[in-house]
Amino acid sequence: MNTPKTMKAAVLVDYGDLRVIEVPVPEIGPGEALVKVNCCAICGSDPGVIARGWQGLTPVGSFIPGHEFTGTIVAVAPDVIRLKVGDRVAVEPHKGCGRCENCLRGLYTTCLNYGNLAMGHRHMGFISNGGYAEYAACFDSMLHKLPDSISFEEGAILTIAATSLHGYERAGWVRPGETVVVTGPGALGLISARLARLMGAGRVVLTGTREERLAIGRRMGVDTTLNVKEVDVCRAVMEMTGGIGADLVVECSGQAEAAAEVMEFVRKNGRISFNGVYQAPVTLPLNKVVQWNLLITGPKAEGLWNLERAIPLMADGRLDVKPLITHRFSLDEINRALATFTGREGGAIKVLVKP
Ligand SMILES: [Zn+2]
Ligand SMILES: [Zn+2]
């Protein structure tokens, strides 16, 4: 396989200054494979990473963002035996250091050496180079083989599905017959609603403000959509549950007001998974957590090998993410792609960048 010496990549020259330039193709070290990127989806966290970095750990100058991507393996290090040249793969952006207590317990997205590249930690597209490029060097453990029935474009959505599943795992999954309320019909919310259906929820409720997104939710198997501009969500959930409340609430809006409101319609002994990216602290009535036996949790990204769990669900069409893929741009057009995504132009949900 003859790989070129240089490639096109979107480089964060400085915060807020992303440029497509020619850079060296990354060299692979022990345990790594070189992936020829097919496409990389814009994530809600990307604009913040590009504008101001991630938790003070994103380097500028030669950093390449992008973390929801798929591609084909074009080279492997001699010690990589699970994967081979030609394999189609989805990339899991986290790699733990592999030697701290959390990593040894499988909790690699909360690695205690987060950000310490010398210790072997990686978080592609956040603190180490990612997928807005023609090629990316990825560790063996970050790569998940795609079956033929999952396209590269759909595979780029697996990281979000895995984040949703990680949240469900931490919240005790969905038990058959439960009422699950998902707040916020972005990609994570829509996929979370679909997964609740697949896990046997008795009723799946999706809340939001954009009618066209709620309509996609209904097409993905949501029983009831509530437009928060038109109905009182608390009253509606209480009415449909006989005054008891939701068994499980999955907060995906990332909005402070919506996050606080979930405390009003979760049931006694209920569970809440906070899956959004919250810009500021949110006040919650903690006495209610104690007196009502509530379980509150949140997933740090994909985690616990849930990306692998999502693959068979997507492979046979039970998790169909095609309605979420609304726009495609070439790598040269990445800044236009980002503007389309942040401005939600043309009903943008998932915007793909294709090197
Ligand atoms: Zn993401
Ligand atoms: Zn670790």
CSV table of C-alpha atoms and ligand atoms in Angstrom, one decimal:
chain,number,residue,atom,x,y,z
A,1,MET,CA,0.0,0.0,0.0
A,2,ASN,CA,1.7,3.3,-1.0
A,3,THR,CA,0.6,6.0,1.3
A,4,PRO,CA,1.6,9.5,0.3
A,5,LYS,CA,4.0,11.6,2.5
A,6,THR,CA,1.7,14.5,2.9
A,7,MET,CA,-2.1,15.0,3.3
A,8,LYS,CA,-4.8,17.6,3.6
A,9,ALA,CA,-5.9,18.3,7.1
A,10,ALA,CA,-8.0,20.9,8.9
A,11,VAL,CA,-5.5,22.4,11.3
A,12,LEU,CA,-6.2,24.6,14.3
A,13,VAL,CA,-3.6,27.2,13.6
A,14,ASP,CA,-4.9,29.2,16.6
A,15,TYR,CA,-8.1,29.1,18.6
A,16,GLY,CA,-10.9,30.1,16.2
A,17,ASP,CA,-8.6,29.8,13.2
A,18,LEU,CA,-9.1,26.4,11.4
A,19,ARG,CA,-7.4,26.1,8.0
A,20,VAL,CA,-7.1,23.3,5.5
A,21,ILE,CA,-3.4,22.9,4.8
A,22,GLU,CA,-0.9,20.2,3.7
A,23,VAL,CA,0.7,18.4,6.6
A,24,PRO,CA,2.8,15.2,6.9
A,25,VAL,CA,0.8,11.9,7.0
A,26,PRO,CA,1.1,10.6,10.6
A,27,GLU,CA,3.6,7.8,11.3
A,28,ILE,CA,2.3,4.9,13.2
A,29,GLY,CA,3.9,3.6,16.4
A,30,PRO,CA,3.6,0.3,18.2
A,31,GLY,CA,-0.1,-0.7,18.6
A,32,GLU,CA,-1.3,1.7,16.0
A,33,ALA,CA,-3.0,1.5,12.6
A,34,LEU,CA,-3.2,4.2,9.9
A,35,VAL,CA,-6.7,4.9,8.9
A,36,LYS,CA,-7.6,6.6,5.6
A,37,VAL,CA,-10.6,8.7,6.7
A,38,ASN,CA,-13.8,8.4,4.7
A,39,CYS,CA,-15.9,10.9,6.7
A,40,CYS,CA,-16.0,12.7,10.0
A,41,ALA,CA,-19.2,14.0,11.6
A,42,ILE,CA,-19.4,17.4,13.3
A,43,CYS,CA,-20.2,17.0,16.9
A,44,GLY,CA,-21.9,19.6,19.2
A,45,SER,CA,-18.6,19.8,21.1
A,46,ASP,CA,-16.5,20.6,18.0
A,47,PRO,CA,-17.3,24.4,17.8
A,48,GLY,CA,-16.2,24.9,21.4
A,49,VAL,CA,-13.0,22.9,20.9
A,50,ILE,CA,-12.2,25.0,17.8
A,51,ALA,CA,-13.1,28.3,19.4
A,52,ARG,CA,-11.4,27.9,22.8
A,53,GLY,CA,-10.0,24.4,23.2
A,54,TRP,CA,-11.0,21.6,25.5
A,55,GLN,CA,-10.4,22.0,29.2
A,56,GLY,CA,-7.2,23.9,28.6
A,57,LEU,CA,-5.6,20.8,27.0
A,58,THR,CA,-6.1,21.3,23.2
A,59,PRO,CA,-2.8,22.3,21.6
A,60,VAL,CA,-2.8,24.9,18.8
A,61,GLY,CA,-0.4,25.1,15.8
A,62,SER,CA,-0.6,21.6,14.4
A,63,PHE,CA,-3.7,20.2,16.1
A,64,ILE,CA,-6.3,18.4,14.0
A,65,PRO,CA,-9.9,18.3,15.5
A,66,GLY,CA,-12.7,15.8,14.7
A,67,HIS,CA,-13.6,12.7,16.6
A,68,GLU,CA,-16.6,11.0,15.0
A,69,PHE,CA,-15.1,9.2,12.0
A,70,THR,CA,-14.8,6.1,9.9
A,71,GLY,CA,-12.4,4.9,7.3
A,72,THR,CA,-10.2,2.1,6.0
A,73,ILE,CA,-7.0,0.7,7.5
A,74,VAL,CA,-4.1,1.2,5.1
A,75,ALA,CA,-1.2,0.2,7.4
A,76,VAL,CA,-0.8,-1.6,10.7
A,77,ALA,CA,2.2,-1.8,13.2
A,78,PRO,CA,3.8,-5.3,13.4
A,79,ASP,CA,2.2,-5.9,16.8
A,80,VAL,CA,-1.4,-5.2,15.6
A,81,ILE,CA,-2.8,-8.7,14.9
A,82,ARG,CA,-6.6,-8.1,15.4
A,83,LEU,CA,-6.8,-5.8,12.4
A,84,LYS,CA,-5.5,-5.8,8.9
A,85,VAL,CA,-5.1,-3.6,5.9
A,86,GLY,CA,-8.4,-3.1,4.1
A,87,ASP,CA,-10.6,-3.4,7.2
A,88,ARG,CA,-13.4,-0.8,7.4
A,89,VAL,CA,-13.5,0.7,10.9
A,90,ALA,CA,-15.3,3.2,13.1
A,91,VAL,CA,-13.0,5.1,15.5
A,92,GLU,CA,-13.6,5.3,19.2
A,93,PRO,CA,-12.0,8.7,20.1
A,94,HIS,CA,-10.9,7.7,23.7
A,95,LYS,CA,-7.9,5.6,24.6
A,96,GLY,CA,-7.1,5.4,28.3
A,97,CYS,CA,-3.6,5.2,29.6
A,98,GLY,CA,-4.3,1.5,30.3
A,99,ARG,CA,-2.5,1.5,33.6
A,100,CYS,CA,-4.5,3.7,36.1
A,101,GLU,CA,-7.1,2.3,38.4
A,102,ASN,CA,-10.0,3.6,36.3
A,103,CYS,CA,-8.6,2.2,33.1
A,104,LEU,CA,-8.0,-1.2,34.8
A,105,ARG,CA,-11.6,-1.1,35.9
A,106,GLY,CA,-12.7,-0.4,32.3
A,107,LEU,CA,-13.6,3.2,32.9
A,108,TYR,CA,-11.2,4.5,30.2
A,109,THR,CA,-13.1,7.7,29.4
A,110,THR,CA,-12.4,8.9,32.9
A,111,CYS,CA,-8.7,7.9,32.8
A,112,LEU,CA,-6.9,9.3,35.7
A,113,ASN,CA,-4.1,10.3,33.3
A,114,TYR,CA,-6.5,12.2,31.0
A,115,GLY,CA,-4.5,14.5,28.8
A,116,ASN,CA,-1.2,12.9,29.6
A,117,LEU,CA,0.0,11.8,26.1
A,118,ALA,CA,3.4,10.6,27.5
A,119,MET,CA,1.5,8.1,29.7
A,120,GLY,CA,-0.3,6.8,26.6
A,121,HIS,CA,-3.7,8.6,27.0
A,122,ARG,CA,-5.5,9.8,23.8
A,123,HIS,CA,-8.7,11.6,23.2
A,124,MET,CA,-8.7,12.1,19.4
A,125,GLY,CA,-10.1,15.5,18.2
A,126,PHE,CA,-9.9,17.0,21.7
A,127,ILE,CA,-6.3,16.7,22.9
A,128,SER,CA,-4.7,14.5,20.3
A,129,ASN,CA,-5.1,14.7,16.5
A,130,GLY,CA,-8.4,13.6,15.1
A,131,GLY,CA,-10.3,12.9,11.9
A,132,TYR,CA,-10.7,16.1,9.9
A,133,ALA,CA,-7.8,14.9,7.7
A,134,GLU,CA,-7.1,12.4,5.0
A,135,TYR,CA,-5.3,10.0,7.4
A,136,ALA,CA,-5.3,9.4,11.2
A,137,ALA,CA,-3.1,7.2,13.3
A,138,CYS,CA,-5.3,5.3,15.8
A,139,PHE,CA,-4.6,2.7,18.5
A,140,ASP,CA,-5.8,-0.8,18.0
A,141,SER,CA,-8.2,-0.5,21.0
A,142,MET,CA,-9.9,2.5,19.4
A,143,LEU,CA,-10.9,0.7,16.2
A,144,HIS,CA,-14.2,-1.2,15.7
A,145,LYS,CA,-14.7,-3.2,12.5
A,146,LEU,CA,-17.7,-2.2,10.5
A,147,PRO,CA,-19.8,-4.9,8.9
A,148,ASP,CA,-20.7,-4.4,5.2
A,149,SER,CA,-24.2,-3.4,6.1
A,150,ILE,CA,-23.0,-0.3,7.9
A,151,SER,CA,-21.9,2.5,5.5
A,152,PHE,CA,-19.0,4.8,6.4
A,153,GLU,CA,-21.5,7.6,6.9
A,154,GLU,CA,-23.7,5.7,9.3
A,155,GLY,CA,-20.7,4.4,11.1
A,156,ALA,CA,-19.6,7.9,11.9
A,157,ILE,CA,-22.7,8.1,14.1
A,158,LEU,CA,-21.7,5.1,16.2
A,159,THR,CA,-19.9,7.2,18.8
A,160,ILE,CA,-23.1,9.1,19.7
A,161,ALA,CA,-25.1,5.8,19.9
A,162,ALA,CA,-22.3,4.5,22.2
A,163,THR,CA,-22.5,7.6,24.4
A,164,SER,CA,-26.3,7.1,24.7
A,165,LEU,CA,-25.8,3.4,25.6
A,166,HIS,CA,-23.1,4.3,28.1
A,167,GLY,CA,-25.6,6.7,29.8
A,168,TYR,CA,-28.2,3.9,29.9
A,169,GLU,CA,-25.7,1.5,31.3
A,170,ARG,CA,-24.8,3.8,34.1
A,171,ALA,CA,-28.5,4.5,34.8
A,172,GLY,CA,-29.4,0.8,35.0
A,173,TRP,CA,-30.5,0.4,31.4
A,174,VAL,CA,-34.2,0.5,30.4
A,175,ARG,CA,-36.4,-2.1,32.1
A,176,PRO,CA,-39.3,-3.5,30.0
A,177,GLY,CA,-42.4,-1.5,30.1
A,178,GLU,CA,-40.9,1.7,31.6
A,179,THR,CA,-41.8,5.2,30.7
A,180,VAL,CA,-38.7,6.9,29.3
A,181,VAL,CA,-38.7,10.7,28.7
A,182,VAL,CA,-35.9,12.0,26.5
A,183,THR,CA,-35.5,15.8,26.5
A,184,GLY,CA,-33.8,17.5,23.5
A,185,PRO,CA,-34.2,16.1,20.0
A,186,GLY,CA,-30.7,16.6,18.7
A,187,ALA,CA,-28.8,13.6,17.4
A,188,LEU,CA,-28.1,12.3,20.9
A,189,GLY,CA,-31.7,12.7,22.0
A,190,LEU,CA,-33.1,11.1,18.9
A,191,ILE,CA,-30.8,8.2,19.1
A,192,SER,CA,-31.5,7.8,22.8
A,193,ALA,CA,-35.2,7.8,22.2
A,194,ARG,CA,-34.8,5.1,19.5
A,195,LEU,CA,-32.5,3.0,21.8
A,196,ALA,CA,-35.1,3.2,24.6
A,197,ARG,CA,-37.7,1.8,22.2
A,198,LEU,CA,-35.2,-1.1,21.3
A,199,MET,CA,-34.6,-1.8,25.0
A,200,GLY,CA,-38.3,-2.5,25.6
A,201,ALA,CA,-39.6,0.8,27.0
A,202,GLY,CA,-43.4,0.8,27.4
A,203,ARG,CA,-43.6,4.4,26.4
A,204,VAL,CA,-41.0,6.7,24.9
A,205,VAL,CA,-41.6,10.5,25.2
A,206,LEU,CA,-39.5,13.1,23.4
A,207,THR,CA,-39.6,16.8,24.2
A,208,GLY,CA,-38.2,19.7,22.2
A,209,THR,CA,-39.0,23.0,20.5
A,210,ARG,CA,-38.4,22.1,16.8
A,211,GLU,CA,-41.3,20.5,15.2
A,212,GLU,CA,-39.3,19.0,12.3
A,213,ARG,CA,-37.0,17.2,14.7
A,214,LEU,CA,-39.9,15.9,16.8
A,215,ALA,CA,-41.3,14.6,13.6
A,216,ILE,CA,-38.1,12.7,13.0
A,217,GLY,CA,-38.5,11.3,16.5
A,218,ARG,CA,-41.9,10.0,15.7
A,219,ARG,CA,-40.5,8.3,12.6
A,220,MET,CA,-37.8,6.7,14.8
A,221,GLY,CA,-40.4,5.1,17.0
A,222,VAL,CA,-41.2,7.7,19.7
A,223,ASP,CA,-44.7,7.3,21.0
A,224,THR,CA,-45.4,10.8,22.2
A,225,THR,CA,-43.7,14.1,21.3
A,226,LEU,CA,-44.2,17.2,23.4
A,227,ASN,CA,-43.4,20.6,22.0
A,228,VAL,CA,-42.3,22.6,25.1
A,229,LYS,CA,-43.5,25.8,23.4
A,230,GLU,CA,-47.0,24.5,23.3
A,231,VAL,CA,-47.5,22.1,26.3
A,232,ASP,CA,-46.5,21.9,29.9
A,233,VAL,CA,-44.2,18.9,29.9
A,234,CYS,CA,-44.5,18.2,33.6
A,235,ARG,CA,-48.3,18.2,33.5
A,236,ALA,CA,-48.3,16.0,30.3
A,237,VAL,CA,-45.9,13.4,31.7
A,238,MET,CA,-47.9,13.3,35.0
A,239,GLU,CA,-51.1,12.8,33.1
A,240,MET,CA,-49.8,9.9,31.0
A,241,THR,CA,-48.3,8.2,34.0
A,242,GLY,CA,-51.3,8.5,36.4
A,243,GLY,CA,-49.7,11.2,38.4
A,244,ILE,CA,-46.5,9.1,39.2
A,245,GLY,CA,-43.9,10.4,36.7
A,246,ALA,CA,-41.3,9.0,34.4
A,247,ASP,CA,-39.2,5.9,35.4
A,248,LEU,CA,-36.2,7.3,33.5
A,249,VAL,CA,-35.4,10.7,32.2
A,250,VAL,CA,-32.6,11.2,29.7
A,251,GLU,CA,-31.6,14.9,29.5
A,252,CYS,CA,-30.0,15.6,26.1
A,253,SER,CA,-30.8,19.3,25.6
A,254,GLY,CA,-27.9,20.6,27.6
A,255,GLN,CA,-30.1,23.6,28.6
A,256,ALA,CA,-30.1,24.6,32.3
A,257,GLU,CA,-33.9,25.2,32.4
A,258,ALA,CA,-34.7,21.8,30.9
A,259,ALA,CA,-32.1,20.1,33.1
A,260,ALA,CA,-33.7,21.6,36.3
A,261,GLU,CA,-37.2,20.8,35.1
A,262,VAL,CA,-36.6,17.0,34.9
A,263,MET,CA,-36.8,16.9,38.7
A,264,GLU,CA,-40.4,17.8,38.4
A,265,PHE,CA,-41.6,14.8,36.3
A,266,VAL,CA,-39.3,12.0,37.4
A,267,ARG,CA,-41.0,9.4,39.6
A,268,LYS,CA,-40.2,8.4,43.2
A,269,ASN,CA,-37.3,5.9,42.8
A,270,GLY,CA,-36.7,7.2,39.3
A,271,ARG,CA,-33.5,7.6,37.4
A,272,ILE,CA,-32.0,10.6,35.6
A,273,SER,CA,-29.2,10.5,33.1
A,274,PHE,CA,-27.7,13.9,32.3
A,275,ASN,CA,-26.2,13.6,28.8
A,276,GLY,CA,-25.9,17.2,27.7
A,277,VAL,CA,-23.0,19.6,27.7
A,278,TYR,CA,-23.9,22.2,30.3
A,279,GLN,CA,-22.3,25.6,30.1
A,280,ALA,CA,-22.8,26.6,33.8
A,281,PRO,CA,-23.9,25.0,37.1
A,282,VAL,CA,-27.6,24.1,37.4
A,283,THR,CA,-29.5,24.2,40.7
A,284,LEU,CA,-31.3,21.0,41.7
A,285,PRO,CA,-33.4,20.2,44.8
A,286,LEU,CA,-31.0,17.7,46.4
A,287,ASN,CA,-33.5,16.9,49.2
A,288,LYS,CA,-35.7,15.4,46.6
A,289,VAL,CA,-32.9,13.2,45.5
A,290,VAL,CA,-32.6,11.8,49.0
A,291,GLN,CA,-36.3,11.7,49.9
A,292,TRP,CA,-37.4,10.2,46.6
A,293,ASN,CA,-34.5,7.7,46.3
A,294,LEU,CA,-33.4,9.2,43.0
A,295,LEU,CA,-30.5,7.9,41.0
A,296,ILE,CA,-28.7,10.7,39.0
A,297,THR,CA,-25.9,9.9,36.7
A,298,GLY,CA,-24.2,10.9,33.4
A,299,PRO,CA,-22.0,9.2,30.8
A,300,LYS,CA,-18.5,10.5,30.1
A,301,ALA,CA,-18.7,10.0,26.3
A,302,GLU,CA,-18.9,6.5,24.8
A,303,GLY,CA,-17.2,4.3,27.3
A,304,LEU,CA,-17.5,0.7,28.6
A,305,TRP,CA,-17.1,-0.7,25.1
A,306,ASN,CA,-20.6,0.4,24.2
A,307,LEU,CA,-19.6,1.3,20.6
A,308,GLU,CA,-19.3,-2.4,20.0
A,309,ARG,CA,-22.8,-2.9,21.4
A,310,ALA,CA,-24.3,-0.4,19.0
A,311,ILE,CA,-22.8,-2.1,15.9
A,312,PRO,CA,-25.3,-5.0,15.6
A,313,LEU,CA,-28.2,-2.7,16.3
A,314,MET,CA,-27.2,-0.5,13.4
A,315,ALA,CA,-26.1,-3.4,11.2
A,316,ASP,CA,-29.6,-4.9,10.8
A,317,GLY,CA,-31.4,-1.6,10.6
A,318,ARG,CA,-33.0,-1.5,14.1
A,319,LEU,CA,-31.0,1.7,14.7
A,320,ASP,CA,-31.5,3.6,11.5
A,321,VAL,CA,-29.5,6.9,11.7
A,322,LYS,CA,-29.9,7.8,8.0
A,323,PRO,CA,-32.6,10.4,8.8
A,324,LEU,CA,-30.1,12.3,11.0
A,325,ILE,CA,-27.5,12.7,8.3
A,326,THR,CA,-28.6,16.0,6.7
A,327,HIS,CA,-25.5,17.6,5.1
A,328,ARG,CA,-22.2,16.6,3.5
A,329,PHE,CA,-19.2,18.8,2.7
A,330,SER,CA,-15.7,18.3,1.4
A,331,LEU,CA,-12.8,18.8,3.8
A,332,ASP,CA,-12.0,22.1,1.9
A,333,GLU,CA,-15.4,23.4,2.9
A,334,ILE,CA,-15.0,22.6,6.6
A,335,ASN,CA,-15.7,26.1,7.9
A,336,ARG,CA,-18.9,26.3,5.8
A,337,ALA,CA,-19.8,22.9,7.2
A,338,LEU,CA,-19.3,24.2,10.8
A,339,ALA,CA,-21.4,27.3,10.1
A,340,THR,CA,-24.1,25.1,8.6
A,341,PHE,CA,-24.1,23.0,11.8
A,342,THR,CA,-24.0,25.8,14.4
A,343,GLY,CA,-26.6,27.8,12.5
A,344,ARG,CA,-28.7,24.7,12.0
A,345,GLU,CA,-29.1,25.8,8.4
A,346,GLY,CA,-31.5,23.7,6.3
A,347,GLY,CA,-32.5,21.7,9.4
A,348,ALA,CA,-28.9,20.5,9.9
A,349,ILE,CA,-28.6,17.7,12.4
A,350,LYS,CA,-25.5,15.6,11.6
A,351,VAL,CA,-23.1,17.3,9.1
A,352,LEU,CA,-20.5,15.1,7.5
A,353,VAL,CA,-17.0,16.3,6.4
A,354,LYS,CA,-15.5,14.1,3.7
A,355,PRO,CA,-11.8,14.3,3.1
B,1,ZN,ZN,-18.9,13.8,19.7
B,2,ZN,ZN,-5.9,5.5,32.7
